Short mmCIF file of C-alpha atoms and ligand atoms in Angstrom, two decimals:
data_model
loop_
_atom_site.label_atom_id
_atom_site.label_comp_id
_atom_site.label_asym_id
_atom_site.label_seq_id
_atom_site.Cartn_x
_atom_site.Cartn_y
_atom_site.Cartn_z
CA UNK A 28 142.32 87.03 49.86
CA UNK A 29 138.96 85.05 50.36
CA UNK A 30 138.31 84.46 46.77
CA UNK A 31 140.38 82.42 44.19
CA UNK A 32 143.50 83.02 42.48
CA UNK A 33 143.95 83.84 38.82
CA UNK A 34 143.58 80.72 36.20
CA UNK A 35 147.37 81.11 36.33
CA UNK A 36 149.66 83.30 38.88
CA UNK A 37 151.02 86.36 37.98
CA UNK A 38 154.78 86.09 36.81
CA UNK A 39 157.75 86.44 38.95
CA UNK A 40 159.53 88.83 36.87
CA UNK A 41 158.48 90.92 33.96
CA UNK A 42 160.49 93.24 32.15
CA UNK A 43 159.73 96.09 30.05
CA UNK A 44 162.57 98.51 27.55
CA UNK A 45 162.91 100.93 30.97
CA UNK A 46 161.61 98.82 33.76
CA UNK A 47 162.38 95.29 35.91
CA UNK A 48 158.89 94.58 37.53
CA UNK A 49 159.60 91.78 39.87
CA UNK A 50 158.38 90.60 43.41
CA UNK A 51 160.40 92.48 46.40
CA UNK A 52 162.85 90.08 48.14
CA UNK A 53 163.94 91.02 51.56
CA UNK A 54 167.20 92.60 50.24
CA UNK A 55 165.80 94.61 48.56
CA UNK A 56 164.58 96.56 51.92
CA UNK A 57 167.27 99.64 51.44
CA UNK A 58 166.23 100.11 48.08
CA UNK A 59 162.55 100.01 48.81
CA UNK A 60 163.09 102.66 51.90
CA UNK A 61 165.36 105.05 49.81
CA UNK A 62 162.59 105.00 47.10
CA UNK A 63 159.79 105.95 49.68
CA UNK A 64 162.20 108.06 51.71
CA UNK A 65 162.93 110.55 49.04
CA UNK A 66 159.23 110.51 47.69
CA UNK A 67 157.05 110.98 50.96
CA UNK A 68 155.55 114.46 50.35
CA UNK A 69 154.47 113.45 46.63
CA UNK A 70 153.07 109.79 48.04
CA UNK A 71 151.34 111.31 50.91
CA UNK A 72 148.48 113.00 49.26
CA UNK A 73 147.30 109.46 47.46
CA UNK A 74 149.00 106.62 49.07
CA UNK A 75 147.01 105.84 52.74
CA UNK A 76 150.30 103.23 53.52
CA UNK A 77 152.41 106.76 53.57
CA UNK A 78 151.37 108.53 56.66
CA UNK A 79 153.20 105.62 58.74
CA UNK A 80 156.12 106.36 57.01
CA UNK A 81 159.17 106.60 57.10
CA UNK A 82 159.73 102.91 58.26
CA UNK A 83 162.85 102.00 59.95
CA UNK A 84 164.68 99.20 57.73
CA UNK A 85 163.68 96.55 59.91
CA UNK A 86 160.00 97.38 59.46
CA UNK A 87 160.94 97.34 55.81
CA UNK A 88 162.30 94.27 55.96
CA UNK A 89 159.18 92.69 57.49
CA UNK A 90 157.10 94.12 55.21
CA UNK A 91 158.73 92.71 52.16
CA UNK A 92 158.43 89.23 53.98
CA UNK A 93 154.84 89.66 54.08
CA UNK A 94 154.63 91.03 50.53
CA UNK A 95 156.79 88.17 49.35
CA UNK A 96 154.79 85.36 51.33
CA UNK A 97 151.47 86.43 49.95
CA UNK A 98 153.05 86.42 46.51
CA UNK A 99 154.07 82.90 46.73
CA UNK A 100 150.93 81.51 48.26
CA UNK A 101 148.73 83.58 46.07
CA UNK A 102 147.36 85.69 48.17
CA UNK A 103 148.22 89.32 46.61
CA UNK A 104 150.86 90.13 44.32
CA UNK A 105 152.93 93.06 45.24
CA UNK A 106 155.76 94.25 42.59
CA UNK A 107 158.81 96.62 43.15
CA UNK A 108 159.74 98.27 39.93
CA UNK A 109 163.50 98.65 39.53
CA UNK A 110 165.94 100.14 36.63
CA UNK A 111 166.69 98.31 34.48
CA UNK A 112 170.07 97.33 36.22
CA UNK A 113 168.04 96.87 39.16
CA UNK A 114 170.35 99.59 41.13
CA UNK A 115 167.48 101.44 42.22
CA UNK A 116 163.68 101.04 42.79
CA UNK A 117 161.46 103.20 40.50
CA UNK A 118 158.44 102.64 42.25
CA UNK A 119 155.83 99.92 43.49
CA UNK A 120 152.37 98.36 41.62
CA UNK A 121 150.79 95.14 42.43
CA UNK A 122 148.14 92.98 41.28
CA UNK A 123 145.43 92.88 43.75
CA UNK A 124 142.69 90.47 44.24
CA UNK A 125 139.84 93.07 45.15
CA UNK A 126 137.31 92.89 42.70
CA UNK A 127 136.19 89.48 42.73
CA UNK A 128 137.03 86.15 40.75
CA UNK A 129 138.46 86.72 36.95
CA UNK A 130 139.69 89.75 37.94
CA UNK A 131 143.16 91.59 39.52
CA UNK A 132 143.26 95.51 40.23
CA UNK A 133 146.38 97.27 39.65
CA UNK A 134 147.83 99.69 41.85
CA UNK A 135 151.06 101.85 41.07
CA UNK A 136 153.58 104.74 42.44
CA UNK A 137 156.19 106.49 40.93
CA UNK A 138 159.39 107.61 42.99
CA UNK A 139 158.91 111.71 42.73
CA UNK A 140 162.36 112.30 40.56
CA UNK A 141 161.08 110.17 37.74
CA UNK A 142 157.61 110.99 37.26
CA UNK A 143 156.66 112.61 34.21
CA UNK A 144 158.19 110.44 31.69
CA UNK A 145 155.47 107.92 31.21
CA UNK A 146 156.58 105.00 33.59
CA UNK A 147 153.69 104.73 35.27
CA UNK A 148 151.78 104.29 32.02
CA UNK A 149 154.30 101.76 30.99
CA UNK A 150 153.88 100.00 34.25
CA UNK A 151 150.27 99.57 33.91
CA UNK A 152 150.32 98.80 30.10
CA UNK A 153 152.37 95.82 30.43
CA UNK A 154 150.34 94.47 33.66
CA UNK A 155 147.33 94.92 31.97
CA UNK A 156 148.64 92.69 29.22
CA UNK A 157 149.96 90.38 31.53
CA UNK A 158 146.66 90.16 33.32
CA UNK A 159 144.95 88.56 30.39
CA UNK A 160 147.50 87.20 28.41
CA UNK A 161 149.38 85.37 31.38
CA UNK A 162 146.57 85.46 33.85
CA UNK A 163 143.53 84.43 32.32
CA UNK A 164 141.67 87.33 33.24
CA UNK A 165 138.58 88.44 32.54
CA UNK A 166 138.65 91.85 33.92
CA UNK A 167 141.63 94.47 34.67
CA UNK A 168 140.44 97.12 37.56
CA UNK A 169 142.21 100.38 38.22
CA UNK A 170 140.81 102.04 40.96
CA UNK A 171 141.86 106.24 41.15
CA UNK A 172 140.69 109.07 43.87
CA UNK A 173 138.90 111.69 41.24
CA UNK A 174 140.92 114.34 42.69
CA UNK A 175 144.44 112.50 41.24
CA UNK A 176 144.44 114.45 37.51
CA UNK A 177 148.13 112.60 37.16
CA UNK A 178 146.48 108.77 37.90
CA UNK A 179 143.27 109.63 35.77
CA UNK A 180 145.56 110.05 33.08
CA UNK A 181 147.17 106.80 33.22
CA UNK A 182 143.92 104.32 32.63
CA UNK A 183 142.42 106.87 30.25
CA UNK A 184 145.48 107.10 27.95
CA UNK A 185 145.29 103.02 27.57
CA UNK A 186 141.58 102.96 26.95
CA UNK A 187 140.27 101.48 30.32
CA UNK A 188 136.42 102.54 30.40
CA UNK A 189 135.44 104.87 33.33
CA UNK A 190 132.63 102.43 34.77
CA UNK A 191 131.75 104.59 37.59
CA UNK A 192 132.32 107.05 40.71
CA UNK A 193 132.07 104.88 43.64
CA UNK A 194 131.36 106.62 46.77
CA UNK A 195 133.46 106.25 49.78
CA UNK A 196 135.38 103.35 48.52
CA UNK A 197 139.26 104.40 49.44
CA UNK A 198 140.71 104.51 52.93
CA UNK A 199 141.20 108.13 54.49
CA UNK A 200 144.33 110.26 53.50
CA UNK A 201 144.90 110.86 57.29
CA UNK A 202 143.53 109.79 60.46
CA UNK A 203 140.89 112.56 60.34
CA UNK A 204 139.76 112.22 57.02
CA UNK A 205 136.58 110.69 55.24
CA UNK A 206 137.09 107.82 53.19
CA UNK A 207 137.49 108.87 49.58
CA UNK A 208 135.48 108.26 46.16
CA UNK A 209 137.09 106.56 43.61
CA UNK A 210 136.86 106.42 39.80
CA UNK A 211 136.53 102.72 38.69
CA UNK A 212 138.11 101.88 35.25
CA UNK A 213 137.45 98.41 33.78
CA UNK A 214 139.23 97.09 30.56
CA UNK A 215 138.14 93.19 29.57
CA UNK A 216 140.10 90.78 28.39
CA UNK A 217 138.87 91.42 24.35
CA UNK A 218 139.23 94.84 24.59
CA UNK A 219 142.99 94.59 25.53
CA UNK A 220 144.12 93.51 21.83
CA UNK A 221 143.07 96.65 20.19
CA UNK A 222 144.22 98.82 23.15
CA UNK A 223 147.32 101.08 23.45
CA UNK A 224 148.82 98.34 26.01
CA UNK A 225 149.71 96.84 23.19
CA UNK A 226 152.29 99.58 22.33
CA UNK A 227 154.31 98.57 25.26
CA UNK A 228 156.31 94.93 25.16
CA UNK A 229 157.03 92.72 27.84
CA UNK A 230 159.05 89.47 28.76
CA UNK A 231 157.60 87.71 31.40
CA UNK A 232 159.72 84.81 33.94
CA UNK A 233 158.02 82.40 35.83
CA UNK A 234 158.96 80.74 39.37
CA UNK A 235 161.79 78.75 37.53
CA UNK A 236 163.29 81.85 35.68
CA UNK A 237 161.85 80.83 32.79
CA UNK A 238 160.56 83.02 29.88
CA UNK A 239 156.93 82.13 29.80
C1 COA B 306 150.50 109.06 39.53
C2 COA B 306 151.64 108.75 39.29
C3 COA B 306 151.80 107.08 39.31
C4 COA B 306 151.90 109.09 37.73
O1 COA B 306 153.27 108.37 37.48
P1 COA B 306 154.05 109.13 36.17
O2 COA B 306 155.19 108.10 35.75
O3 COA B 306 154.34 110.28 36.13
O4 COA B 306 152.49 108.91 34.96
P2 COA B 306 153.50 108.87 33.28
O5 COA B 306 154.37 109.77 33.21
O6 COA B 306 152.99 107.56 32.65
O7 COA B 306 151.62 110.15 32.79
C5 COA B 306 151.44 110.88 33.64
C6 COA B 306 150.15 111.74 32.98
O8 COA B 306 149.78 112.85 33.90
C7 COA B 306 150.05 113.92 33.11
N1 COA B 306 150.18 115.11 34.59
C8 COA B 306 151.57 115.37 35.02
N2 COA B 306 151.43 116.28 35.60
C9 COA B 306 150.31 116.44 35.68
C10 COA B 306 149.77 117.54 36.54
N3 COA B 306 150.05 117.97 37.64
N4 COA B 306 148.03 117.17 36.59
C11 COA B 306 147.51 116.89 35.30
N5 COA B 306 148.25 115.98 34.72
C12 COA B 306 149.43 115.70 34.79
C13 COA B 306 151.46 113.80 32.42
O9 COA B 306 151.40 114.61 31.30
C14 COA B 306 150.82 112.15 31.72
O10 COA B 306 149.66 112.56 30.79
P3 COA B 306 150.30 112.44 29.23
O11 COA B 306 151.43 111.17 28.96
O12 COA B 306 148.99 112.42 28.82
O13 COA B 306 150.86 113.65 28.61
C15 COA B 306 152.84 109.04 40.15
O14 COA B 306 152.84 110.77 40.00
C16 COA B 306 152.57 108.55 41.22
O15 COA B 306 153.17 108.05 42.04
N6 COA B 306 151.77 109.90 42.06
C17 COA B 306 152.16 109.74 43.88
C18 COA B 306 151.17 108.04 44.19
C19 COA B 306 149.61 107.61 43.32
O16 COA B 306 149.35 109.00 42.97
N7 COA B 306 149.45 106.84 42.90
C20 COA B 306 148.37 105.92 41.92
C21 COA B 306 147.08 105.67 43.23
S1 COA B 306 145.73 105.61 42.13
#
């Protein structure tokens, strides 16, 4: 918040061969809760919000309403990540306005029983393409805790540039902990077309449900 929206708002729905990426709806609250509750130990080391889990279903409904409202108001774009038939949530993601005008930052998590299949890589690749091809961004960012080996692999594989280690940029993991360092990965618009992001195809849809 506090900066202008991208040239065009991110799509409401993105389909890849293995994923549906779309804004959460309140009726997804049970799917979100099941995905988070079954992944708590896996999420806690890296996702600061996981310390407040498990949440009740009513709390999840309120959370999704906030995500949904902010998405529609162009404040922040939080996506749910689903199986192609949308019967199960596979994780969460987002395009977040944290790095100034013309940029969005990708965040991601994948449920514990579905890691190691390249889903985070597919997710980050298509959101990067969407950022440049649909939203007209100048730069896409990804920030990763330097201790998060698994997550570091994702931007490295896709051809992001490791720009710097920022000190004490990420929130602490727990109430007593210190703020964590972050490795800032960036990709610029001109770099995307020759990057490994192009190995991953997608179809995007706007608010009318029409293909973009
Ligand atoms: C990080 C996370 C999103 C990765 O999801 P994923 O779908 O398993 O990721 P991918 O399968 O696309 O790629 C993971 C890479 O890490 C590698 N990897 C897997 N386990 C690893 C380990 N213990 N140490 C180092 N690398 C590991 C995989 O081999 C793969 O690399 P490769 O394709 O070069 O072999 C997932 O583990 C997660 O949700 N973690 C908790 C939340 C989190 O950390 N989010 C990111 C915050 S920046």
